[in-house]
Short mmCIF file of N, CA and C in Angstrom, two decimals:
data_model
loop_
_atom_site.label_atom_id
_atom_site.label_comp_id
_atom_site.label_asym_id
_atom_site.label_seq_id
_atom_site.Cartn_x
_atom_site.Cartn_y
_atom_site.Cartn_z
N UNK A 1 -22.99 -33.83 10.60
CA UNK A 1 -23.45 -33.70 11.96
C UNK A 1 -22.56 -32.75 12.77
N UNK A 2 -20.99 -32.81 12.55
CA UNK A 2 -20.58 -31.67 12.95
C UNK A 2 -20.90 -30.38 12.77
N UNK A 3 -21.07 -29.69 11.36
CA UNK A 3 -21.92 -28.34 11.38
C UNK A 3 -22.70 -27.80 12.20
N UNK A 4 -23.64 -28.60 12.91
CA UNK A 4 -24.52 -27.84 14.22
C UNK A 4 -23.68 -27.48 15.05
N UNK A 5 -22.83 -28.46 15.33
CA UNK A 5 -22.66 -27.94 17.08
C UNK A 5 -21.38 -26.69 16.58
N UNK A 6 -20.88 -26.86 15.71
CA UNK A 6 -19.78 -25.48 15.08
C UNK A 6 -20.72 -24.49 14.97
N UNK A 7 -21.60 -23.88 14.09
CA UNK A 7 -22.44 -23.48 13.59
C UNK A 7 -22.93 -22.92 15.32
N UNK A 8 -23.93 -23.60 16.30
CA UNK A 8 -24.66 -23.20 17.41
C UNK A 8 -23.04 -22.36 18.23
N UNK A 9 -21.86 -23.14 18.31
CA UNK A 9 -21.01 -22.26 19.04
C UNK A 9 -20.44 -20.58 18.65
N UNK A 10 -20.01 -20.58 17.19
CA UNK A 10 -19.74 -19.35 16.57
C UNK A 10 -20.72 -18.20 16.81
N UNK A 11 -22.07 -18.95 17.05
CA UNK A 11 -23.11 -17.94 17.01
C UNK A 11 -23.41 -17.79 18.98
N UNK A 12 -23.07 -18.88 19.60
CA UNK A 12 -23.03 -17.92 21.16
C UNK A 12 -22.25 -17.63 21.43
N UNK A 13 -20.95 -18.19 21.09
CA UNK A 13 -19.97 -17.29 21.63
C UNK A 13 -19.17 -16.03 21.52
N UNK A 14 -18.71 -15.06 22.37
CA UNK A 14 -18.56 -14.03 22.10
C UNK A 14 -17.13 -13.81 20.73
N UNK A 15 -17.59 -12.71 20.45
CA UNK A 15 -16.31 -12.21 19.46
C UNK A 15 -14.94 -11.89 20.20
N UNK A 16 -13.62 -12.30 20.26
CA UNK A 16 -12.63 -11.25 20.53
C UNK A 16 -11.65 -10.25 19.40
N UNK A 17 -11.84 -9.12 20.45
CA UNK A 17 -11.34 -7.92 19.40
C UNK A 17 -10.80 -7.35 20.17
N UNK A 18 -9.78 -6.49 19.94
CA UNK A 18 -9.39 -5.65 20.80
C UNK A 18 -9.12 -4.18 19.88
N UNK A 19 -9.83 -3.83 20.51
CA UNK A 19 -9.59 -2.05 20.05
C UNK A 19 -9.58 -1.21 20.60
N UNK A 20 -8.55 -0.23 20.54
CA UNK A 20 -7.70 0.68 21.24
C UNK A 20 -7.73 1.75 20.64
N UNK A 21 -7.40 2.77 21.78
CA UNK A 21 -7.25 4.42 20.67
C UNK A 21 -5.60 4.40 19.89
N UNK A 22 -5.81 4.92 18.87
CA UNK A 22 -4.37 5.48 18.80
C UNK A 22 -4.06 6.88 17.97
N UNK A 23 -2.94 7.38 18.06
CA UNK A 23 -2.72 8.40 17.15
C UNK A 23 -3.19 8.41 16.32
N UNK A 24 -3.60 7.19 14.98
CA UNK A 24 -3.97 7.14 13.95
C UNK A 24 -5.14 8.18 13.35
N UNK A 25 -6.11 8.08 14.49
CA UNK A 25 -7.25 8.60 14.55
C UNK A 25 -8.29 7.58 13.46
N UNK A 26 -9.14 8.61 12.80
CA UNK A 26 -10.04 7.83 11.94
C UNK A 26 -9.97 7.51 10.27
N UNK A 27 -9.02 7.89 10.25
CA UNK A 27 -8.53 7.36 9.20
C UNK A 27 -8.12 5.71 8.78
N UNK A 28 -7.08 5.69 9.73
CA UNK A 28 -6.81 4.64 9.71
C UNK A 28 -8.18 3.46 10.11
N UNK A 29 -8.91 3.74 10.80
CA UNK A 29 -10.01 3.10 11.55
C UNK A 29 -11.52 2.97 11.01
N UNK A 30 -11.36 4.17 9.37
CA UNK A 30 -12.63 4.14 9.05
C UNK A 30 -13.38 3.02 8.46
N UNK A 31 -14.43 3.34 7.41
CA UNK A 31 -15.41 1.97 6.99
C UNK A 31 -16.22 3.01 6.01
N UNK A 32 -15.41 2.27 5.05
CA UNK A 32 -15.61 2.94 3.67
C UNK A 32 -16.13 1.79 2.82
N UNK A 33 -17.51 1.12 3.15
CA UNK A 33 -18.24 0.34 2.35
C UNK A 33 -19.26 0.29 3.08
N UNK A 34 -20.76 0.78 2.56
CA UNK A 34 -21.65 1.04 2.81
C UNK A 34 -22.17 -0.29 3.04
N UNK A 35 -22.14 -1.71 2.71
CA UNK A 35 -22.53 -2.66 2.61
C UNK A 35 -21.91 -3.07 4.21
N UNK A 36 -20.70 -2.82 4.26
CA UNK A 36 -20.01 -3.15 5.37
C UNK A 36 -20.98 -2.37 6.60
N UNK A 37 -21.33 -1.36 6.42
CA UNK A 37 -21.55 -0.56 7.31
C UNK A 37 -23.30 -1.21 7.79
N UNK A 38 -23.81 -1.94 6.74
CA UNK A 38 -25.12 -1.91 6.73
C UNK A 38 -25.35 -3.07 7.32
N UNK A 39 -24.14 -3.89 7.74
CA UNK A 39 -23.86 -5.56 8.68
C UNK A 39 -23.25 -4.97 9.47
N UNK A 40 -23.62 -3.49 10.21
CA UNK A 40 -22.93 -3.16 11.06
C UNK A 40 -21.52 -3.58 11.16
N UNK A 41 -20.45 -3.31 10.03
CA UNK A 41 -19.38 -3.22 9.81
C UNK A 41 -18.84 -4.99 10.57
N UNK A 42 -19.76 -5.82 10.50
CA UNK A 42 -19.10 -7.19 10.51
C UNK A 42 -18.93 -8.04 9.30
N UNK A 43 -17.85 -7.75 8.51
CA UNK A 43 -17.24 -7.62 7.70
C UNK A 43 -16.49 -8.47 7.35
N UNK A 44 -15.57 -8.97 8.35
CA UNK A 44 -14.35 -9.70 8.41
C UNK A 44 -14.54 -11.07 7.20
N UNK A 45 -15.70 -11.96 7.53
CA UNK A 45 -15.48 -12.97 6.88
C UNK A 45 -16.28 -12.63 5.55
N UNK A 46 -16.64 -11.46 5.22
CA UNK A 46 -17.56 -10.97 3.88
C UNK A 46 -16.58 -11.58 2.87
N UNK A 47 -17.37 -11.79 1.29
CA UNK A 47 -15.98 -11.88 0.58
C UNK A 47 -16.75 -11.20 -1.21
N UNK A 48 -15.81 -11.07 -1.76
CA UNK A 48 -16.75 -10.42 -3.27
C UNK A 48 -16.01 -9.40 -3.01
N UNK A 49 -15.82 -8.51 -1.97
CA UNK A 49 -15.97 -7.17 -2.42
C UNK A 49 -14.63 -5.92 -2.21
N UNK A 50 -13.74 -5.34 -3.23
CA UNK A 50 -12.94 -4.76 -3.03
C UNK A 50 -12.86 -3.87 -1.70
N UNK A 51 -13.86 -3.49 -1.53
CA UNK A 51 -13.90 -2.75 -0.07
C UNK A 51 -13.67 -3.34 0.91
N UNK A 52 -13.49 -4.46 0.80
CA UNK A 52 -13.37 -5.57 2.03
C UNK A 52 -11.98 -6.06 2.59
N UNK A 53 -10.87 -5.51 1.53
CA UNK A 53 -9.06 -5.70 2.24
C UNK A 53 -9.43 -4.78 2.81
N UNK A 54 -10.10 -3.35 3.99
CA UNK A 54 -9.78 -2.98 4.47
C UNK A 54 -10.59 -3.67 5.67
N UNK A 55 -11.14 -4.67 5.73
CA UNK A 55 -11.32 -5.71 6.70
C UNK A 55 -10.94 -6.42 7.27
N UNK A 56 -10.63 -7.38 5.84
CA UNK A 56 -9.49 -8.94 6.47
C UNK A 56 -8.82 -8.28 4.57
N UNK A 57 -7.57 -8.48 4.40
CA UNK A 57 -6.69 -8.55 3.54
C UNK A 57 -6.85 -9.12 2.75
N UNK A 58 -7.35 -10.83 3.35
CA UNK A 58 -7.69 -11.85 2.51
C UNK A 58 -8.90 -12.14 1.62
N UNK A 59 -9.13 -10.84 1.92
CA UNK A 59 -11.31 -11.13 1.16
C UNK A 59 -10.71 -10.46 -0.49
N UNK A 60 -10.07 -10.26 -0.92
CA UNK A 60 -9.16 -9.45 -2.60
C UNK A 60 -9.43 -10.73 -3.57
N UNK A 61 -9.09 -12.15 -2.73
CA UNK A 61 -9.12 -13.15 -3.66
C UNK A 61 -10.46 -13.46 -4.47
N UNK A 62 -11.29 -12.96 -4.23
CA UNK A 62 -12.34 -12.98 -4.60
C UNK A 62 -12.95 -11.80 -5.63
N UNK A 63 -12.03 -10.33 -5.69
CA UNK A 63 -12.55 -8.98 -6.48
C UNK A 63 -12.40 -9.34 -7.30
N UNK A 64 -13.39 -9.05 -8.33
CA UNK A 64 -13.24 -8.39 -9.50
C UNK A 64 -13.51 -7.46 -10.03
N UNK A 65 -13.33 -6.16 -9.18
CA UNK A 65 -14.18 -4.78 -9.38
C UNK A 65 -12.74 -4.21 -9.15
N UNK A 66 -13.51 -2.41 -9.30
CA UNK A 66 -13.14 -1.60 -9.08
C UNK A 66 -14.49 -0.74 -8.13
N UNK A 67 -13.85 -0.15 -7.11
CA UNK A 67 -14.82 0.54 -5.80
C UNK A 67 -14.46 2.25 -5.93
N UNK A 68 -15.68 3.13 -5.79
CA UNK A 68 -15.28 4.34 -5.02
C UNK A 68 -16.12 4.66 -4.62
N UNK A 69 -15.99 5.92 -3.53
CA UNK A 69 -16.81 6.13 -2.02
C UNK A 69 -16.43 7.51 -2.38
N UNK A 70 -17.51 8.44 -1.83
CA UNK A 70 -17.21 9.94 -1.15
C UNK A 70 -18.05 10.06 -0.26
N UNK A 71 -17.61 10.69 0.69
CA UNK A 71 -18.55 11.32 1.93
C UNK A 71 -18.45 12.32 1.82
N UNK A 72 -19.51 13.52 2.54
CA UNK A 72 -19.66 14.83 3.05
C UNK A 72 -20.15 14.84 4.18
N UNK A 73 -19.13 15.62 5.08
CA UNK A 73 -19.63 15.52 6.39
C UNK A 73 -20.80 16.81 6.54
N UNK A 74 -20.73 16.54 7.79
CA UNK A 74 -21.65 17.89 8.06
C UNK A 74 -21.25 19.36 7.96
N UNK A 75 -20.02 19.36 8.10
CA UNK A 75 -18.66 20.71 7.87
C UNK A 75 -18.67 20.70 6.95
N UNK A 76 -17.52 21.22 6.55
CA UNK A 76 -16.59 21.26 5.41
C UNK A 76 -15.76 19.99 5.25
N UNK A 77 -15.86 19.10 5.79
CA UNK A 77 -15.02 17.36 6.10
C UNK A 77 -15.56 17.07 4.79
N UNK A 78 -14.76 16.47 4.10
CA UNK A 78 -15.37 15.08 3.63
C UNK A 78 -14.39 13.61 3.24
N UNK A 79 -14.24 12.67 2.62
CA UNK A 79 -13.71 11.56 2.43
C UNK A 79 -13.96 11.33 1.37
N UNK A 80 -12.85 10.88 1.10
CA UNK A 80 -12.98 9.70 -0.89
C UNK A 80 -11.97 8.46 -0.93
N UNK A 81 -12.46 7.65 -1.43
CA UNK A 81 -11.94 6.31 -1.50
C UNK A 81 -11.69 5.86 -3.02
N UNK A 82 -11.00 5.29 -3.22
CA UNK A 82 -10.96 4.39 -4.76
C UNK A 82 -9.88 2.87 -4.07
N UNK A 83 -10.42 2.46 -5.21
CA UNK A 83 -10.08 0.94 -5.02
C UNK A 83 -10.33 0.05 -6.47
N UNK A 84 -9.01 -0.51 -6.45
CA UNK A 84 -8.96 -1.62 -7.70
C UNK A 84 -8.57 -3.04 -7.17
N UNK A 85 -8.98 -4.07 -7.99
CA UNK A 85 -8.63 -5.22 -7.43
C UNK A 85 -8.22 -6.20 -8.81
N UNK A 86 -7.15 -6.89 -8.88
CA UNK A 86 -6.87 -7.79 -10.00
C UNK A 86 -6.39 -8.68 -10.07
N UNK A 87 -7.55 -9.67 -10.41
CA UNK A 87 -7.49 -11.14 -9.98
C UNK A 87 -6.17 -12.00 -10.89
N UNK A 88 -5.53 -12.56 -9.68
CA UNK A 88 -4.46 -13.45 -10.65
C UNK A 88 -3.21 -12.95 -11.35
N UNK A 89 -3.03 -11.66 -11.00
CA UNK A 89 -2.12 -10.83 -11.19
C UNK A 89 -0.79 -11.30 -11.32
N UNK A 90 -0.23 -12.12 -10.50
CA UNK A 90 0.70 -12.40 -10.27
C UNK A 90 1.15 -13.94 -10.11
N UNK A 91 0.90 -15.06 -10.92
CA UNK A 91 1.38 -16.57 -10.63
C UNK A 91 0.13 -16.96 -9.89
N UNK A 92 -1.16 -16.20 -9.82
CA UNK A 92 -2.28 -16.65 -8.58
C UNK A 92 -2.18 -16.08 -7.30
N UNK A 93 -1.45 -14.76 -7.44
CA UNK A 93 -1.70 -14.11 -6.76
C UNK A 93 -2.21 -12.73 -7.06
N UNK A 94 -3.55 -12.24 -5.96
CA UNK A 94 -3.95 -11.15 -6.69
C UNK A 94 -3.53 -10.00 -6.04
N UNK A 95 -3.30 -8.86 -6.72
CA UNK A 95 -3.62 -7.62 -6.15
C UNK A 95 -3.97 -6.68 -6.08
N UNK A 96 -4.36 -6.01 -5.19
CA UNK A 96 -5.18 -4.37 -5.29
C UNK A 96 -4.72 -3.45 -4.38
N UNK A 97 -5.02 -2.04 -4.99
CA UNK A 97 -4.58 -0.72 -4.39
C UNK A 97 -5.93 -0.31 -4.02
N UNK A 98 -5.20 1.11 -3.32
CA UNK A 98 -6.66 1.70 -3.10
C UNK A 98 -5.67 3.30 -2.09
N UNK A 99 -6.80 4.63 -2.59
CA UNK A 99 -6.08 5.53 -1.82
C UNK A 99 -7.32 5.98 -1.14
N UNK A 100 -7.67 6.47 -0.15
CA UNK A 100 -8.45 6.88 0.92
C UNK A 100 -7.69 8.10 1.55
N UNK A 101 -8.39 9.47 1.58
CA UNK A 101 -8.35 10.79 1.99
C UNK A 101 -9.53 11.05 2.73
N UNK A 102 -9.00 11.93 3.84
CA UNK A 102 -9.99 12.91 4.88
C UNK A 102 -9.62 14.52 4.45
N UNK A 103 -10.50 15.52 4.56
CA UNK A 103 -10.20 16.60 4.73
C UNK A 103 -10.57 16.84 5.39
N UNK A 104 -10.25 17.87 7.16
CA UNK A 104 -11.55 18.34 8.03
C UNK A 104 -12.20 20.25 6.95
N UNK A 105 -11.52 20.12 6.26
CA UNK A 105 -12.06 21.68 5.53
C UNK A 105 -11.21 22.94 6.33
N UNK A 106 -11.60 23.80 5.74
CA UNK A 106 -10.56 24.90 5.94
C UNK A 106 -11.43 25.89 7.26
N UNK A 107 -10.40 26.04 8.42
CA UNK A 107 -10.56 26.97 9.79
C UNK A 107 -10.32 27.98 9.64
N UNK A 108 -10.53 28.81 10.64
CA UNK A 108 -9.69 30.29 10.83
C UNK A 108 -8.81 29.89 11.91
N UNK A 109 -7.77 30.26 11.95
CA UNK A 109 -6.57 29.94 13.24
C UNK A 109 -6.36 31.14 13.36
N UNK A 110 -6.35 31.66 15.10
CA UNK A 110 -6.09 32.87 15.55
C UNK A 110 -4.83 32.64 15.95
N UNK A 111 -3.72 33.66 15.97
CA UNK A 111 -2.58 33.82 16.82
C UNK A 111 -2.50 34.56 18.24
N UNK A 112 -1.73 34.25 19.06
CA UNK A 112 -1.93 34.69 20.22
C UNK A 112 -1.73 36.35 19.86
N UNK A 113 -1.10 36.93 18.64
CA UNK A 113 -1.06 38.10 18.93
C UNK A 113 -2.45 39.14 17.99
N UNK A 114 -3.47 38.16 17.99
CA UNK A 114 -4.78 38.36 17.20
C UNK A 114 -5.00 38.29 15.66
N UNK A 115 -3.66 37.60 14.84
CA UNK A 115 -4.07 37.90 13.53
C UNK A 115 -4.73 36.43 13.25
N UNK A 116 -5.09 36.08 11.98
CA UNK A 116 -6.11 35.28 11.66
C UNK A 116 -6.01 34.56 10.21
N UNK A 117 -5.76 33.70 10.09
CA UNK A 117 -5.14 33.05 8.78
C UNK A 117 -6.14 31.93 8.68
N UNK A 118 -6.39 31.79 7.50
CA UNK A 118 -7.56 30.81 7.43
C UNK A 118 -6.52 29.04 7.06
N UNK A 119 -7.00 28.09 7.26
CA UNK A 119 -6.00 26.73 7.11
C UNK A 119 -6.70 25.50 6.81
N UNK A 120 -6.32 25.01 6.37
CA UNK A 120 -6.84 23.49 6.14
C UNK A 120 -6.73 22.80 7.71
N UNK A 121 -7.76 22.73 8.78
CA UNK A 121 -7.72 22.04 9.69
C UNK A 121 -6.88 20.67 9.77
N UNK A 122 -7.13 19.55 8.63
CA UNK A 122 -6.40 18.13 8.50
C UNK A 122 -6.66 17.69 7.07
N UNK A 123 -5.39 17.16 6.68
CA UNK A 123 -5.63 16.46 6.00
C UNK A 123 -5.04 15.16 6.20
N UNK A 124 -5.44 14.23 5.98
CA UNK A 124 -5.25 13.06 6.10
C UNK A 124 -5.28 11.70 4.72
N UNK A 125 -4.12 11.39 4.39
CA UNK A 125 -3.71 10.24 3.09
C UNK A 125 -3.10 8.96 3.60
N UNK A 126 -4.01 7.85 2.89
CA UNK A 126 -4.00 6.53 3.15
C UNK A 126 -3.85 5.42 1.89
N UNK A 127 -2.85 5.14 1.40
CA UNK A 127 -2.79 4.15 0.22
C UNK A 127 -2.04 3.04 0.83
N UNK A 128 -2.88 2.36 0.18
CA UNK A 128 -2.70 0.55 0.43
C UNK A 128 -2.42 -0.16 -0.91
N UNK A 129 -1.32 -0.87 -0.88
CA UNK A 129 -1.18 -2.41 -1.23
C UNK A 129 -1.95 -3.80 -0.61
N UNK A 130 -2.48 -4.45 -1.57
CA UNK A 130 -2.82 -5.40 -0.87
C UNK A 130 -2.41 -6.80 -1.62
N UNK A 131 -1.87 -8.15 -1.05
CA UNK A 131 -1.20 -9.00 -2.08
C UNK A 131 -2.08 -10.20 -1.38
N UNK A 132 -3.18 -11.04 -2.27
CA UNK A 132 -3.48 -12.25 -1.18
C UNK A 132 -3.63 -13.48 -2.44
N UNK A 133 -3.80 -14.36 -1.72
CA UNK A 133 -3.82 -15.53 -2.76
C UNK A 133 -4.66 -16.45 -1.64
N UNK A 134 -5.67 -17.40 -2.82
CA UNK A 134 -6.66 -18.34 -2.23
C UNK A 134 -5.45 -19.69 -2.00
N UNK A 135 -5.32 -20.38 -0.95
CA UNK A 135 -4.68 -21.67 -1.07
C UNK A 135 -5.15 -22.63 -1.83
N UNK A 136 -6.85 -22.38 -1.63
CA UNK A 136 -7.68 -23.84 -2.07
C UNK A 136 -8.66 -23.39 -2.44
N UNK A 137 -10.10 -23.85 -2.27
CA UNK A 137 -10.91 -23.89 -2.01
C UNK A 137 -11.41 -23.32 -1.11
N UNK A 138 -10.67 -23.66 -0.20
CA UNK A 138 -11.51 -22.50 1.01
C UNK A 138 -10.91 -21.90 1.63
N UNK A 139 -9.17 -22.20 1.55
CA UNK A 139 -8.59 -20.81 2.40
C UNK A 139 -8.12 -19.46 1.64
N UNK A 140 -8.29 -18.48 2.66
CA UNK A 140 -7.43 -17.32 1.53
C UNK A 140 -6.95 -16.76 2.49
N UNK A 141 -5.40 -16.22 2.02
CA UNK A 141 -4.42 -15.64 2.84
C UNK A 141 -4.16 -14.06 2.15
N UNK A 142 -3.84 -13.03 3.07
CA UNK A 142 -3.31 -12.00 1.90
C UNK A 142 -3.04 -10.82 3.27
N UNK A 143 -2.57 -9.85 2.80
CA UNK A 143 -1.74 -8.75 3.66
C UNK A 143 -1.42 -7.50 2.61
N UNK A 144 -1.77 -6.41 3.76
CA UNK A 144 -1.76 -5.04 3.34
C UNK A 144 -0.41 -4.45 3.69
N UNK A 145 0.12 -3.36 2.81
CA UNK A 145 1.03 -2.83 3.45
C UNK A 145 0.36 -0.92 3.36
N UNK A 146 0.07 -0.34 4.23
CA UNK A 146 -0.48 0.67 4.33
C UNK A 146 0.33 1.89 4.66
N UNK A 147 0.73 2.88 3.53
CA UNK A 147 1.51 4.59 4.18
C UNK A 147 0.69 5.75 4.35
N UNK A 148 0.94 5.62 5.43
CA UNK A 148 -0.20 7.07 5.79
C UNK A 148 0.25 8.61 6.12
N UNK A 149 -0.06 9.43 6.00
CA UNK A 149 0.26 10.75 6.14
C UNK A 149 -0.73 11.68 7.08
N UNK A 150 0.01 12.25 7.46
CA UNK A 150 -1.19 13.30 8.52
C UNK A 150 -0.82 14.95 8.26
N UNK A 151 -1.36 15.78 7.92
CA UNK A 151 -0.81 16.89 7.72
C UNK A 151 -2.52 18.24 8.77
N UNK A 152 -1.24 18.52 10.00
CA UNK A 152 -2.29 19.42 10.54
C UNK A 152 -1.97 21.07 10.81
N UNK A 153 -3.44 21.80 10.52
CA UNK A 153 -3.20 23.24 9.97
C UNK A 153 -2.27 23.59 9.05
N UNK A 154 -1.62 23.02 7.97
CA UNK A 154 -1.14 23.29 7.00
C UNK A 154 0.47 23.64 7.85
N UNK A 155 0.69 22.97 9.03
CA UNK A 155 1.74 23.43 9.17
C UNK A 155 2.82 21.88 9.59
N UNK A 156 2.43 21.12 10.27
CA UNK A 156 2.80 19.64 11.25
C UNK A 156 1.95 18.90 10.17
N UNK A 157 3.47 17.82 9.69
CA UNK A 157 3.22 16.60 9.41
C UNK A 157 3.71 15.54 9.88
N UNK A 158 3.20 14.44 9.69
CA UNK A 158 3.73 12.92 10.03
C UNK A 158 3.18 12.06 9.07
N UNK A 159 4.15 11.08 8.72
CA UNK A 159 3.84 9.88 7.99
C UNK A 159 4.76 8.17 8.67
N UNK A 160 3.75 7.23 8.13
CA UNK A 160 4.21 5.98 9.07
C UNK A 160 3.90 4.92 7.96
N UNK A 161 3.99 3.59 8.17
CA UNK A 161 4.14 2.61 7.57
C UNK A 161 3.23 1.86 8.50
N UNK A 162 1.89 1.10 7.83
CA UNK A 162 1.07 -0.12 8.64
C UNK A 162 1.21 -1.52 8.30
N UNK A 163 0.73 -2.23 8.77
CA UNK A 163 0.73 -3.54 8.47
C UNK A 163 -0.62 -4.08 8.48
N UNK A 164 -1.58 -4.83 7.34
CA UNK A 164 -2.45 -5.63 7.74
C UNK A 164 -2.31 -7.26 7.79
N UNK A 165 -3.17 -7.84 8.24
CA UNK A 165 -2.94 -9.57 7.64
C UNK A 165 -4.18 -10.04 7.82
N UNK A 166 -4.54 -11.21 7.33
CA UNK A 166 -6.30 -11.88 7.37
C UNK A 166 -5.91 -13.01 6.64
N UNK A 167 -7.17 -13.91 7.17
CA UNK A 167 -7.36 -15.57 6.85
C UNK A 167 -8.93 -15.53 6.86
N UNK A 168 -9.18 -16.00 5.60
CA UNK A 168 -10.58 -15.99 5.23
C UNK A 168 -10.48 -17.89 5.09
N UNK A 169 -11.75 -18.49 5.99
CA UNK A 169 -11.97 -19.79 5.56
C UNK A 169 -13.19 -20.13 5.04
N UNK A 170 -14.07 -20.62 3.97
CA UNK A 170 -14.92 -20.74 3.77
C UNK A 170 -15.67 -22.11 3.41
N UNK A 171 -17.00 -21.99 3.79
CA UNK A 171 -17.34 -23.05 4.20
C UNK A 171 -18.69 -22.92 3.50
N UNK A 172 -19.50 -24.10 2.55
CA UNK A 172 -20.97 -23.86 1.79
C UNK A 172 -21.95 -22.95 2.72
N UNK A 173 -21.92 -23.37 3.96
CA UNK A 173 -22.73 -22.20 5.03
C UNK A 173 -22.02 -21.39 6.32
N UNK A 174 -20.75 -21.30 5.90
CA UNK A 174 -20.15 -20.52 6.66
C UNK A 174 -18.93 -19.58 6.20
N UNK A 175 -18.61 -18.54 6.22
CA UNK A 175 -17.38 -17.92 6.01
C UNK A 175 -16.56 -17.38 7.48
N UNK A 176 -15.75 -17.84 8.10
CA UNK A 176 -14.74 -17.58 9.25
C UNK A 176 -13.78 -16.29 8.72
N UNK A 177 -13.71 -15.35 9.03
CA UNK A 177 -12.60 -14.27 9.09
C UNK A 177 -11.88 -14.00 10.01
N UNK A 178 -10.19 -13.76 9.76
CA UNK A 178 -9.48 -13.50 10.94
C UNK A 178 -8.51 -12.43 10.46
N UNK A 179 -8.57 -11.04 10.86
CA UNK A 179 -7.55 -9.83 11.05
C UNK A 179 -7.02 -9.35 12.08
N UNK A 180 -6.20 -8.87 11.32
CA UNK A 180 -5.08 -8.28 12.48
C UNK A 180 -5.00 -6.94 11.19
N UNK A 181 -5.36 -5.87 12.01
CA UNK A 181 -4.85 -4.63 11.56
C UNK A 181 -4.19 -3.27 12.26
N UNK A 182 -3.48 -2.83 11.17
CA UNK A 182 -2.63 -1.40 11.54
C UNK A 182 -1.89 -1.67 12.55
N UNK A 183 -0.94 -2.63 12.33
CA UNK A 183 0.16 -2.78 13.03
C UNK A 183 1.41 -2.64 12.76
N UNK A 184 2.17 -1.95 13.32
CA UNK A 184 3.74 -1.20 13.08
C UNK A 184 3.75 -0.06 13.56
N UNK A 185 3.99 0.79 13.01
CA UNK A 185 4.49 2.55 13.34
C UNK A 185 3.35 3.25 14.06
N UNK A 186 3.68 4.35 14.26
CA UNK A 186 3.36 5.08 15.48
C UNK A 186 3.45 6.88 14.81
N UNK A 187 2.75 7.45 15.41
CA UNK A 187 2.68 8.88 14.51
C UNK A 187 2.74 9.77 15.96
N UNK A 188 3.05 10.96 16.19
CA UNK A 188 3.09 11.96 17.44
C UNK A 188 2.44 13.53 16.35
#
């Protein structure tokens, strides 16, 4: 009899999230699982699917795949993803990697004194660790550690260190997700 009135509240009440701009840009911020994208990237409490530590951390306990993604933008941009996941890896704990790249494709850059050099607009590199373990039955805990790189016009780089974390609870008709992502460092 409890299930309804849980169940009727999750579903009126609002979500909190907070999302902010940051240096990161879209890299750090993208959504590189088409499945994800197709639940309008509500994701968090999904579980099965390697693409999903870049959600909640804690959804790994559940992979048993291996994932990859490419995009083409409308430019010269595009994106690629890979992703492994391996269950039990460690004493019952599992883990998975995964590297994720942007290119914006190659510009012409003018100099103020008119010459013209052609450049890789951005590139952008993202590899993750991810370490989570199920407690029980229904909880799962796990955390990313994410290094990212930014490299623009082939000339300015920066690289930083992220943090993810997530709590997946699951329930016969419910799955609860809770993240916290890309937290730590700072890029200029």
């Amino acid at each position: 009899m409890r299930a309804l009135p849980l169940s009727f509240a999750a579903l009126l009440l609002p979500s909190l999230a907070y999302c902010g701009a940051s240096s990161f840009g879209e890299l750090a911020g993208t959504e590189p699982s088409v499945r994800a994208t197709a639940m309008a990237n509500a994701y968090t409490a999904a579980d099965g699917d390697v693409m999903g530590l870049y959600y909640n951390p804690a959804q790994s306990t559940a992979s048993k795949s291996l994932g990859t993604m490419f995009e083409r933008g409308y430019a010269e941009d595009s994106m690629g993803l890979a992703a492994a996941s391996i269950p039990d890896a460690l004493g019952g704990f599992n883990l998975a990697a995964s590297f994720l790249y942007y290119t914006s494709g190659d510009i012409d850059l003018y100099s103020r004194g008119g010459s013209k050099s052609t450049v890789n607009g951005e590139k952008d590199y993202l590899g993750a660790l991810n370490i989570s373990r199920s407690l029980d039955e229904r909880f799962s805990v796990g955390g990313n550690i994410k290094f990212m790189n930014r490299k623009l016009f082939d000339r300015k780089s920066a690289s930083t260190f992220l943090f993810d974390g997530g709590l997946l609870v699951k329930y016969p008709w419910l799955n609860i997700g809770l993240a916290v992502q890309n937290l730590g460092g700072s890029m200029e």
